[in-house]
mmCIF file of C-alpha atoms in Angstrom:
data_model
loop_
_atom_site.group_PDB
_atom_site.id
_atom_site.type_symbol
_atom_site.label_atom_id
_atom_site.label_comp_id
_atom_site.label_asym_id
_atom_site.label_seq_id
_atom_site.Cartn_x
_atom_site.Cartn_y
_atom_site.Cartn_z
ATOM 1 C CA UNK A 1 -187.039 91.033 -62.315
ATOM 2 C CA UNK A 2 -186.317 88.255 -59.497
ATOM 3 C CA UNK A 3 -184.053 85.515 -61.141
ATOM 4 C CA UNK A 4 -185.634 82.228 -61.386
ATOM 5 C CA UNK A 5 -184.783 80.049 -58.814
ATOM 6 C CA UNK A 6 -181.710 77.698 -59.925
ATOM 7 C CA UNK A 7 -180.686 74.160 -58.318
ATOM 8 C CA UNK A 8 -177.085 73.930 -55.533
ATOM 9 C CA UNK A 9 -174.281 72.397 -56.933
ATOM 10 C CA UNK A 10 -170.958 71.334 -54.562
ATOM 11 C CA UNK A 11 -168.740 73.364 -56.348
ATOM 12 C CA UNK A 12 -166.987 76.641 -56.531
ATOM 13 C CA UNK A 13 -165.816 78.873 -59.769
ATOM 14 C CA UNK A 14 -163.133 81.454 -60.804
ATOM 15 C CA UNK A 15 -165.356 83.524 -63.380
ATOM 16 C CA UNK A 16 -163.927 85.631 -65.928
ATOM 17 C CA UNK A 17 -165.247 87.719 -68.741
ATOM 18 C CA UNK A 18 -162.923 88.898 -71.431
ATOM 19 C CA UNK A 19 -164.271 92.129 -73.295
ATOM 20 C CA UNK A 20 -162.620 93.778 -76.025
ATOM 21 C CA UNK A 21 -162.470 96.626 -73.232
ATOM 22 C CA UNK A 22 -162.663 95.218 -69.868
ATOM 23 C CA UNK A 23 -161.534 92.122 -68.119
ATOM 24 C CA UNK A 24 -163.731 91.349 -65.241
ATOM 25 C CA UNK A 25 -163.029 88.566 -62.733
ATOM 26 C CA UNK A 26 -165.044 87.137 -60.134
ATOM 27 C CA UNK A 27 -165.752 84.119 -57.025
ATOM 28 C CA UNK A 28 -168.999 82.567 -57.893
ATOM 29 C CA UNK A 29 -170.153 79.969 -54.713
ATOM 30 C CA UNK A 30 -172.134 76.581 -55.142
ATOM 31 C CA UNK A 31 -175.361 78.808 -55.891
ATOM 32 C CA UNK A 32 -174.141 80.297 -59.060
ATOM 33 C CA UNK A 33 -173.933 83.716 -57.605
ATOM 34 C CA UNK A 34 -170.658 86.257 -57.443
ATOM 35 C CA UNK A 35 -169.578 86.492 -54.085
ATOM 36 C CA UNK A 36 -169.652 89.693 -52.210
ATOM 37 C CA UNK A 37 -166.349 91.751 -52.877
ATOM 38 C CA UNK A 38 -164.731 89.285 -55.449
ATOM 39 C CA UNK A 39 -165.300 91.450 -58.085
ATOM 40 C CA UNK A 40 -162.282 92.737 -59.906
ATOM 41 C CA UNK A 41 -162.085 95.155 -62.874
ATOM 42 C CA UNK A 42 -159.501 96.312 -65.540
ATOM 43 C CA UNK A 43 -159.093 97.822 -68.530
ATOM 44 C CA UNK A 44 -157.618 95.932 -71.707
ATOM 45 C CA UNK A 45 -154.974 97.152 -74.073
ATOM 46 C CA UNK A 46 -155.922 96.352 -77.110
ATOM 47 C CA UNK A 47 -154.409 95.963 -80.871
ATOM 48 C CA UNK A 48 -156.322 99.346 -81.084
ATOM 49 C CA UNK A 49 -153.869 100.770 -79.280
ATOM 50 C CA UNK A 50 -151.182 99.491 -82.010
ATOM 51 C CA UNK A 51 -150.084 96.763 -79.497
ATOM 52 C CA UNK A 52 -148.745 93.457 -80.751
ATOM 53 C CA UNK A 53 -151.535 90.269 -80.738
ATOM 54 C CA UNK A 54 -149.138 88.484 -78.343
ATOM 55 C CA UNK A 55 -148.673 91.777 -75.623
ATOM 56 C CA UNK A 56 -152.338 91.734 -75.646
ATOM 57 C CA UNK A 57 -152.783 87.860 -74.681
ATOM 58 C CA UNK A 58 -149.517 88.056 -72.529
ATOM 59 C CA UNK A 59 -151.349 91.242 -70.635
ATOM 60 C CA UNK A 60 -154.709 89.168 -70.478
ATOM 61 C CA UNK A 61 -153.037 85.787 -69.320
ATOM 62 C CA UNK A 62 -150.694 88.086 -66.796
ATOM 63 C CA UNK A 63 -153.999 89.380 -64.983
ATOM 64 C CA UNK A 64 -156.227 85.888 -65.117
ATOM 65 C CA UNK A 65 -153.340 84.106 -62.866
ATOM 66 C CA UNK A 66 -152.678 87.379 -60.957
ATOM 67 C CA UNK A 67 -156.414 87.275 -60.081
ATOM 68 C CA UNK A 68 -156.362 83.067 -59.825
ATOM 69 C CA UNK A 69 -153.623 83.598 -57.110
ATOM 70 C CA UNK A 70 -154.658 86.392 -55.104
ATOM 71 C CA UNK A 71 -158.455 84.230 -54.523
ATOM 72 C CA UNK A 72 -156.348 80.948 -54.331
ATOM 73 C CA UNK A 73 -157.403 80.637 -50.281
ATOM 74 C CA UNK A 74 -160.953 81.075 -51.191
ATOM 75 C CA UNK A 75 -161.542 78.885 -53.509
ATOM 76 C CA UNK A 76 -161.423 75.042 -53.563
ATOM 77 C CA UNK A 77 -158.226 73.494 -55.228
ATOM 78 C CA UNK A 78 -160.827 71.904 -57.952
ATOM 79 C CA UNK A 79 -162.919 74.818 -58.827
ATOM 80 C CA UNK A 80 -162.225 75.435 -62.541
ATOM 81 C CA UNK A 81 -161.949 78.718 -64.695
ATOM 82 C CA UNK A 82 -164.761 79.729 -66.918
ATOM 83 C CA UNK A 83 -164.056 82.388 -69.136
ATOM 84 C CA UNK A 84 -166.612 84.680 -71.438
ATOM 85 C CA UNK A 85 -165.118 85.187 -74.220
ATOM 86 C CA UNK A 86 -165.832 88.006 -76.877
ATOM 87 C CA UNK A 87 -165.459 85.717 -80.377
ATOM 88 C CA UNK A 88 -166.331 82.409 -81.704
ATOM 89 C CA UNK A 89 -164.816 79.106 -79.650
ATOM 90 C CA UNK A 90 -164.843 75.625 -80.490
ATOM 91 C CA UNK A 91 -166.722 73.182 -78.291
ATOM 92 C CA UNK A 92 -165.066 72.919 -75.172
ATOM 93 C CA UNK A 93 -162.451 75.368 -74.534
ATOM 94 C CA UNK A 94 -160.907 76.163 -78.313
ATOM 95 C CA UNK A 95 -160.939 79.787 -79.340
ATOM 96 C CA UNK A 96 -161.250 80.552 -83.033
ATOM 97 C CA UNK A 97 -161.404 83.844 -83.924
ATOM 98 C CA UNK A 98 -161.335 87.040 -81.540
ATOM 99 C CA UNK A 99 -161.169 90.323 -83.964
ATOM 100 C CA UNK A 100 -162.184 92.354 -81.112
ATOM 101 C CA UNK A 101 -159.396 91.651 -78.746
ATOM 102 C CA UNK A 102 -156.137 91.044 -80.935
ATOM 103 C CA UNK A 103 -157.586 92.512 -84.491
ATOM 104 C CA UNK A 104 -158.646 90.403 -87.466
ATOM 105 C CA UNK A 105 -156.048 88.119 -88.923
ATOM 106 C CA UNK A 106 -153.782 87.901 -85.872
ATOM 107 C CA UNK A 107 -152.173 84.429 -84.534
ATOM 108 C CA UNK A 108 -154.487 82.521 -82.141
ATOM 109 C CA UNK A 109 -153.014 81.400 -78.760
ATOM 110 C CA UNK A 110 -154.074 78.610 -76.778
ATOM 111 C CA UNK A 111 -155.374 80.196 -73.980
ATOM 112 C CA UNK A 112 -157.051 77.196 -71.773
ATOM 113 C CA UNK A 113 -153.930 75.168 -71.707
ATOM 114 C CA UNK A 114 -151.486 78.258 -71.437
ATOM 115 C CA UNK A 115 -153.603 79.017 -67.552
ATOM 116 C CA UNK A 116 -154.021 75.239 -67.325
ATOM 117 C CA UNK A 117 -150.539 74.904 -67.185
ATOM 118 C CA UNK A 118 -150.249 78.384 -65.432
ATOM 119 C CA UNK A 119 -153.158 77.755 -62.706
ATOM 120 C CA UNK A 120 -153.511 73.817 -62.769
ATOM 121 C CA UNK A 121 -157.224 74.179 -62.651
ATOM 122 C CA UNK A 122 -159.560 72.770 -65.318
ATOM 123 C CA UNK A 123 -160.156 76.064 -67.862
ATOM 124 C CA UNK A 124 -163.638 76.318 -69.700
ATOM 125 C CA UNK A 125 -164.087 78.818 -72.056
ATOM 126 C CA UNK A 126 -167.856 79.991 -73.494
ATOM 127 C CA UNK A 127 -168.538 82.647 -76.349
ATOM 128 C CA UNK A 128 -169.685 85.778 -74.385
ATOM 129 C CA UNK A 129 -172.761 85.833 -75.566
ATOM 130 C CA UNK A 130 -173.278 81.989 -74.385
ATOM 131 C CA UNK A 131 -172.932 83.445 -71.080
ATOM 132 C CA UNK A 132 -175.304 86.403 -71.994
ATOM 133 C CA UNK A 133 -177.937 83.276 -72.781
ATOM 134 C CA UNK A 134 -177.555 81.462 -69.413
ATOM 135 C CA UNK A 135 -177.631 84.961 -67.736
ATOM 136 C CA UNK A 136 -181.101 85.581 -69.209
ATOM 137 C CA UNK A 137 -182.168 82.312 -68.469
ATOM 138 C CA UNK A 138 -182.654 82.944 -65.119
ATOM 139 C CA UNK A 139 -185.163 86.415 -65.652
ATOM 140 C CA UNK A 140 -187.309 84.995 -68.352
ATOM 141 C CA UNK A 141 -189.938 82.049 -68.569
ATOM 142 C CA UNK A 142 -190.116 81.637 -72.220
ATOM 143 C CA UNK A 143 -189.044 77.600 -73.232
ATOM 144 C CA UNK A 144 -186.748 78.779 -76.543
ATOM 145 C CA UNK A 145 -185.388 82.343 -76.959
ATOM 146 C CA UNK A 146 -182.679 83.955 -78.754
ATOM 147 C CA UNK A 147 -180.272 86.639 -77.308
ATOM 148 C CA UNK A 148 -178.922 88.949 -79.748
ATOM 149 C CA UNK A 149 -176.348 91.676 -79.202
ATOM 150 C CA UNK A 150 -176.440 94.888 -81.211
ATOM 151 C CA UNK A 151 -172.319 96.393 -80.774
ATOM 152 C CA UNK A 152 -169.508 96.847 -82.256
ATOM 153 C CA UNK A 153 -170.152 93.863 -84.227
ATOM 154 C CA UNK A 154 -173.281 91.386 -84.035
ATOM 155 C CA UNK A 155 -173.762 88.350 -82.514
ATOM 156 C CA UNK A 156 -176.871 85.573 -80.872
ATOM 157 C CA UNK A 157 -177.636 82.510 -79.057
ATOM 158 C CA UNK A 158 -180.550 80.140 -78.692
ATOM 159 C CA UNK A 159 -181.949 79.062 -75.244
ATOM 160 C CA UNK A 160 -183.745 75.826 -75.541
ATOM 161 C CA UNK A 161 -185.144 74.615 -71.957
ATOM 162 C CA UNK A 162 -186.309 71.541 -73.772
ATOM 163 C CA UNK A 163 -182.897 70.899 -74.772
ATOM 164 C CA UNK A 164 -179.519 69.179 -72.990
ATOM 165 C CA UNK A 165 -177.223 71.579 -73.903
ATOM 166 C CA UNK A 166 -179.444 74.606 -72.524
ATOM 167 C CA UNK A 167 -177.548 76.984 -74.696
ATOM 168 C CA UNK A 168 -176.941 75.831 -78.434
ATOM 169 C CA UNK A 169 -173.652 76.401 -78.704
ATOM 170 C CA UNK A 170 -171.974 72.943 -79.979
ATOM 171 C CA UNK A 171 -170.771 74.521 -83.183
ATOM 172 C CA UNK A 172 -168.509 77.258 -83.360
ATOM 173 C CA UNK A 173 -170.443 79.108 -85.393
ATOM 174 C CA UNK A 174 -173.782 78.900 -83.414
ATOM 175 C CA UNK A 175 -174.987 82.181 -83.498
ATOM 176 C CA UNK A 176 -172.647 83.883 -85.895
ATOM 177 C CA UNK A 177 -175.711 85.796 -88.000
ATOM 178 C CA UNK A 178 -173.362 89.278 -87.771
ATOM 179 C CA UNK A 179 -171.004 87.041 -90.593
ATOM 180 C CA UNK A 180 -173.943 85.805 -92.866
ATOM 181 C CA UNK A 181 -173.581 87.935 -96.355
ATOM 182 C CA UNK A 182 -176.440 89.915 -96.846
ATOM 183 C CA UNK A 183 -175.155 92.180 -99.657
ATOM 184 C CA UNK A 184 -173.306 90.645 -102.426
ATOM 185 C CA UNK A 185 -172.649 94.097 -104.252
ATOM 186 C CA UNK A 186 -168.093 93.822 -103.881
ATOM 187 C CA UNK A 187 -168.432 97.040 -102.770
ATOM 188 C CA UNK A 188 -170.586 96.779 -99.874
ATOM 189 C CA UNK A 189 -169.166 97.674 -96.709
ATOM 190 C CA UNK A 190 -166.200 95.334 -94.849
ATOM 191 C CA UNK A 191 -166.861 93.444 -91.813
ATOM 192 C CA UNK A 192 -164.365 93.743 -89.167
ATOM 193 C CA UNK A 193 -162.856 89.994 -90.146
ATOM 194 C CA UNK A 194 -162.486 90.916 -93.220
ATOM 195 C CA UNK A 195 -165.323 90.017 -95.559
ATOM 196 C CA UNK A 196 -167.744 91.990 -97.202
ATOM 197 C CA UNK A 197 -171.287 92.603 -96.613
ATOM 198 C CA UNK A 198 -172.068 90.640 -93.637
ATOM 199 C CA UNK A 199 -175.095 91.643 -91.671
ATOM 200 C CA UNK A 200 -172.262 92.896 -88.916
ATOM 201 C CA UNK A 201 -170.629 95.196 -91.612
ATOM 202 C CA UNK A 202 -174.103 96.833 -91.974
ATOM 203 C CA UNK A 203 -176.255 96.673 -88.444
ATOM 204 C CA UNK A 204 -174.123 97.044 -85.752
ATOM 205 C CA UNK A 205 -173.193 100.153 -83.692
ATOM 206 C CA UNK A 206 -169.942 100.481 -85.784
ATOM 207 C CA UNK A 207 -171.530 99.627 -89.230
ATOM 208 C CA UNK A 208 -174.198 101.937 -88.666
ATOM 209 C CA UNK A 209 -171.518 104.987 -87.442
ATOM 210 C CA UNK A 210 -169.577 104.154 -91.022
ATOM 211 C CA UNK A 211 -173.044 104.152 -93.015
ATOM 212 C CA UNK A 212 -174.035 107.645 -91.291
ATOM 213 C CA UNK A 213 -170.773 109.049 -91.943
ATOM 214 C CA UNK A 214 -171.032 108.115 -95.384
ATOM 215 C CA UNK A 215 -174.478 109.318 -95.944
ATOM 216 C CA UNK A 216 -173.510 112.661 -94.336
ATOM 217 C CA UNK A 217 -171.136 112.876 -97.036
ATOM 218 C CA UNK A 218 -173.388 112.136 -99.889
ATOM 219 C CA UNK A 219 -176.495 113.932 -98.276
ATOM 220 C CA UNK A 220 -174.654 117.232 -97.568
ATOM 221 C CA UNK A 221 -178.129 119.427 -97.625
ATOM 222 C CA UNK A 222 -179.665 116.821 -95.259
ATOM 223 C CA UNK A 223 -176.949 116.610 -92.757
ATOM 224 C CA UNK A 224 -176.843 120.439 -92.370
ATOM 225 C CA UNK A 225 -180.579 119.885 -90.981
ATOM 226 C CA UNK A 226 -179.766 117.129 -88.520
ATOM 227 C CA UNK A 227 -179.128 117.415 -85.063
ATOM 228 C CA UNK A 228 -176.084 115.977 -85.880
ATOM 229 C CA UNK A 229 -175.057 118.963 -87.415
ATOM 230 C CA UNK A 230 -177.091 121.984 -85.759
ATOM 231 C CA UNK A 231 -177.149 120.653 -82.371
ATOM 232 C CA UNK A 232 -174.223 118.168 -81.715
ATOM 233 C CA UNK A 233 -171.490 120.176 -83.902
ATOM 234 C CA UNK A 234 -170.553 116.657 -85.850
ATOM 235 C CA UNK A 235 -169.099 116.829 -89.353
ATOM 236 C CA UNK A 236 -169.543 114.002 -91.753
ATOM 237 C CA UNK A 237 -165.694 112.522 -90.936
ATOM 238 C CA UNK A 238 -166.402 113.155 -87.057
ATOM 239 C CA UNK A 239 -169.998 111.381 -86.400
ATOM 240 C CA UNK A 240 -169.828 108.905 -83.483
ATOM 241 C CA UNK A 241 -172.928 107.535 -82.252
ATOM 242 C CA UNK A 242 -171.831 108.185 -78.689
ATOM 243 C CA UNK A 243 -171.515 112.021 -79.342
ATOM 244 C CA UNK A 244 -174.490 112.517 -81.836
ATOM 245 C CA UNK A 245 -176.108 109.814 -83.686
ATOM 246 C CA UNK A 246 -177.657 108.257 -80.615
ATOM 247 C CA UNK A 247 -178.387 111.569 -78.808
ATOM 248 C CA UNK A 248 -179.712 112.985 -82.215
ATOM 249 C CA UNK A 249 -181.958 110.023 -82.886
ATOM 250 C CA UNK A 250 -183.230 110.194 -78.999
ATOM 251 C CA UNK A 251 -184.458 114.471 -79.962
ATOM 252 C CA UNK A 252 -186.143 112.175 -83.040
ATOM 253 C CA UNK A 253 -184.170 113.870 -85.688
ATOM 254 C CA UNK A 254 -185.082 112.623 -89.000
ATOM 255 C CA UNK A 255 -182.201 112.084 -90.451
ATOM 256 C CA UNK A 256 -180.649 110.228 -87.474
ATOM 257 C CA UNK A 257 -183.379 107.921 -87.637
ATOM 258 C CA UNK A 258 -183.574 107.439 -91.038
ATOM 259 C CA UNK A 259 -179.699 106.303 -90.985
ATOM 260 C CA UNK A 260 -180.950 103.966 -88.272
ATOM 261 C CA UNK A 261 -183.555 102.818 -90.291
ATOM 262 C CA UNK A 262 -182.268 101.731 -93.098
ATOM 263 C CA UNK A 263 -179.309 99.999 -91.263
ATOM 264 C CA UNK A 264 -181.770 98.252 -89.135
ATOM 265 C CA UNK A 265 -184.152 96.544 -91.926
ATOM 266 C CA UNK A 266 -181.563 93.622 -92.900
ATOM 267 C CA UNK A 267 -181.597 92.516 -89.377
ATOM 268 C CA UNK A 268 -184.854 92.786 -89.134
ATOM 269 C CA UNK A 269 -184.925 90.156 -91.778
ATOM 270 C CA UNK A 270 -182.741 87.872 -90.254
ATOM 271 C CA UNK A 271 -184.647 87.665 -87.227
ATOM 272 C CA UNK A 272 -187.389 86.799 -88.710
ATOM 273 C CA UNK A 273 -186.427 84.208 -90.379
ATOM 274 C CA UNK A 274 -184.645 82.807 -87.551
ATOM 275 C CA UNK A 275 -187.970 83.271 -86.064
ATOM 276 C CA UNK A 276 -190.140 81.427 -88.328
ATOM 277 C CA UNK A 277 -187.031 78.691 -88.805
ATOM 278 C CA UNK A 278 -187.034 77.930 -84.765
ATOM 279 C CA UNK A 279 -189.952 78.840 -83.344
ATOM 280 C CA UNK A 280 -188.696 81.528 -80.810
ATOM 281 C CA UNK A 281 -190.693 82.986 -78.350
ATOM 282 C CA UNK A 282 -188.862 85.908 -77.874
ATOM 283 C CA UNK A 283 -185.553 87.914 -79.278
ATOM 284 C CA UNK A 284 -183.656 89.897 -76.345
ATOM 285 C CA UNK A 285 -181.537 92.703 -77.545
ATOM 286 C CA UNK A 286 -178.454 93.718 -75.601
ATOM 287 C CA UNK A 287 -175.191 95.339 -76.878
ATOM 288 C CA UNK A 288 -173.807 99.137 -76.354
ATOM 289 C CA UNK A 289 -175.784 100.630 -79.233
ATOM 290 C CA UNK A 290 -179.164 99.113 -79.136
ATOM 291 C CA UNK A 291 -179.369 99.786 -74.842
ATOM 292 C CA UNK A 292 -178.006 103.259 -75.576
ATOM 293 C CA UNK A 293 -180.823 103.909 -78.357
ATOM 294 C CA UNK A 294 -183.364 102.423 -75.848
ATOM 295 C CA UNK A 295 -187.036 102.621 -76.590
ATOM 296 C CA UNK A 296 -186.151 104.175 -79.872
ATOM 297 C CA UNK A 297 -184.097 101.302 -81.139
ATOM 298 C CA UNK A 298 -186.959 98.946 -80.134
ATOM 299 C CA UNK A 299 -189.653 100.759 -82.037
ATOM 300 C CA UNK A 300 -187.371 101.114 -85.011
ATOM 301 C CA UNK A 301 -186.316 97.312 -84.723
ATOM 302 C CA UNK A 302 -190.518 96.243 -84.059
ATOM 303 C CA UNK A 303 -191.392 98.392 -87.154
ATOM 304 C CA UNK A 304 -188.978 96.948 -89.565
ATOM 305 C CA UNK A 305 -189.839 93.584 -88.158
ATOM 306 C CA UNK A 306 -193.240 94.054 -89.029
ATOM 307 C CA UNK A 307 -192.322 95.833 -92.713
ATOM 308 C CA UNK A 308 -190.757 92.768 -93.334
ATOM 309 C CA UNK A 309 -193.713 89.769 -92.865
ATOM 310 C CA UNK A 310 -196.594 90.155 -94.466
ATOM 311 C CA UNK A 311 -197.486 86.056 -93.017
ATOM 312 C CA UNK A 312 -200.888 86.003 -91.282
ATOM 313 C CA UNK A 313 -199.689 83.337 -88.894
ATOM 314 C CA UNK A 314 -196.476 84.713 -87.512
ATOM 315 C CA UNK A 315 -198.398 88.608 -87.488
ATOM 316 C CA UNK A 316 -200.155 88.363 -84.238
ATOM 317 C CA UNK A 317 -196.602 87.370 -82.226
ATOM 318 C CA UNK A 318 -194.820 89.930 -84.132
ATOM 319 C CA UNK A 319 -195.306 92.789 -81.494
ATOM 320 C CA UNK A 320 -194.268 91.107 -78.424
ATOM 321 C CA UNK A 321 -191.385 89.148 -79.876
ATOM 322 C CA UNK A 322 -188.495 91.251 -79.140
ATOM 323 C CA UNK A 323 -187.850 93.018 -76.008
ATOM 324 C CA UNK A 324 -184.800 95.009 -74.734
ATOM 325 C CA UNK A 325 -182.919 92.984 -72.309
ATOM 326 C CA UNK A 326 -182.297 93.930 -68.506
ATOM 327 C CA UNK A 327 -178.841 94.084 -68.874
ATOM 328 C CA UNK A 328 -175.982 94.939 -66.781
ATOM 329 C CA UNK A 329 -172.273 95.564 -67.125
ATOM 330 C CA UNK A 330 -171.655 92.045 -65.104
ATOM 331 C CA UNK A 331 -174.335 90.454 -66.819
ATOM 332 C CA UNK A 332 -171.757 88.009 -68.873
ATOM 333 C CA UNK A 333 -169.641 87.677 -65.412
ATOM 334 C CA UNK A 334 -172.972 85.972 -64.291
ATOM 335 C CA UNK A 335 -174.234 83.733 -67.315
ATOM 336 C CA UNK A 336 -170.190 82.499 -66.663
ATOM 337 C CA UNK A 337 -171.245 81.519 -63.116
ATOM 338 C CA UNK A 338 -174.441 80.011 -63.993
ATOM 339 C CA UNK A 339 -173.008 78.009 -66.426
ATOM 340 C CA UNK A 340 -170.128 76.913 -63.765
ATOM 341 C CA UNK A 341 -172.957 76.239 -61.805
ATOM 342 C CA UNK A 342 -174.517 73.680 -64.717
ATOM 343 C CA UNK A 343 -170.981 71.807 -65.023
ATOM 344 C CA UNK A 344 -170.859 71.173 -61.275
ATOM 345 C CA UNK A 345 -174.102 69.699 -61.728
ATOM 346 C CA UNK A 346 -173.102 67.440 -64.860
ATOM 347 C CA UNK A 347 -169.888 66.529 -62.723
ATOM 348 C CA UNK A 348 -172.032 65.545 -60.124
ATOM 349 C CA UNK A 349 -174.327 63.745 -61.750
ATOM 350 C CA UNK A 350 -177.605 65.259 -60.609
#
């Protein structure tokens, strides 16, 4: 889809986007577009990997200035840093949480005036899927959508044209719905910060893998006829969905989908009433799981949608509300350069 055409601006970025995996950096130019052979890509250690919370930031501060000096005679002396950033941050630069980088619990650094210092340029720092948001809103015309990722954990943002801000993300926890308790039960499953039942625990990529592994455990006869099982050789303490729920559910196994399912339906909930609560015109899905899953995630997800509203008013909308977002590995490397794009225009007063 041909992006939308966007306004020039007299400035220059450094673009970053810090994954729990990757670290990608990039040139944008005064159009808000990555310049040609800037792109640079590298793979994280991670408190996965047992490594200490400050190895991890010293490893991911090491390779932003690397990066910052190696472009240095390409870029203007006043063309800032703007950095997606996998967790919640605090409106501008403040990062508040990031369980998918250093693990949950783990001291916070200050990253923006550690490469301040480091870089001396100006350091902006955006929630990933922010960037996701501004990304998107260049390749679709609707006035006020929502961007929702479906991962390891979950996550969203609102696009409102109508609004200053573009992207409401003033509050740090603007579009934290994977945190919002949706089973009270104290044994429901743990969320990856450490609370229980949250819609993340439940409907993400990971939560589901934990739910189907559990499930193959209590449904022993059932596994045994999955794909899972027959086809994929998983046992119930080996399911991933890489290896078999996703390529089980894609041969329309029944019990892949049903796991699926029945993960699916509390989202399916929230959305809606995020829906009805904001008037959104549309709900983009991105994340590993859900663009692995495809087609079938999207019929599972429009099903339970519709399951859960039995409103007259909202019906009609209900089957072109969510669509699968054209989404690409760089995708948050771009919403970082539109968005550098928007502050030169702010700075500049246009």
């Amino acid at each position: 889809m041909p992006r939308l055409p966007q306004k020039d601006a007299p400035m220059s970025a450094i673009v970053i986007d810090l994954g729990g995996t990757h670290l990608r950096c990039a040139v944008s130019d005064e159009t808000g577009q990555i310049t040609p052979h800037s792109l640079q890509k590298e793979r994280l250690g991670s408190f996965i990997r047992k490594r200490s919370a400050n190895l991890v930031w010293d490893e991911i501060i090491s390779s932003l200035v690397n990066f910052t000096d190696r472009v240095r005679p390409r870029v203007s002396p006043q063309a800032p840093i703007v950095i997606s950033f996998p967790g919640p941050v605090k409106h501008p630069s403040t990062i508040l949480d990031a369980p998918t980088v250093i693990g949950a619990g783990a001291k916070m650094r200050d990253l923006a005036a550690e490469l301040n210092k480091l870089t001396g340029r100006k350091i902006y720092i955006i929630n990933d899927i922010s960037a996701a948001a501004w990304y998107f809103s260049g390749l679709v015309r609707a006035n006020r959508f929502m961007v929702v990722t479906i991962s390891s954990g979950i996550g969203s943002k609102i696009f409102d044209r109508a609004h200053p801000l573009g992207v409401l993300d003033d509050v740090p926890y603007a579009g934290e719905i994977g945190h919002a308790t949706i089973d009270p039960d104290p044994e429901a499953p743990q969320c990856d910060c450490g609370g229980k039942g949250h819609l993340g625990a439940i409907s993400s990529g990971r939560g589901v893998e934990r739910f189907a592994r559990r499930a193959a455990l209590q449904q022993p006869e059932l596994f045994a006829k999955s794909a899972c099982f027959t086809k994929l050789g998983a046992s119930p303490h080996t399911i991933t969905n890489e290896d078999h729920l996703v390529p089980a559910a894609k041969f329309f196994d029944p019990w892949a989908l049903s796991v699926i399912r029945e993960c699916t339906l509390p989202l399916s909930r929230m959305l809606l009433s995020l829906t009805l609560a904001v008037g959104l015109e549309k709900v983009i899905i991105i994340g590993g799981f859900a663009l692995a899953l495809g087609e079938v995630y999207l019929e599972i997800l429009q099903t339970a949608l519709a399951e859960s509203s039995d409103y007259q008013v909202v019906a009609p909308y209900l089957g072109e509300l969510i669509t699968m977002g054209d989404y690409k590995e760089e995708a948050c490397l771009e919403g970082a350069a539109i968005y550098a794009q928007r502050l030169a225009l702010l700075n500049s007063g246009k």
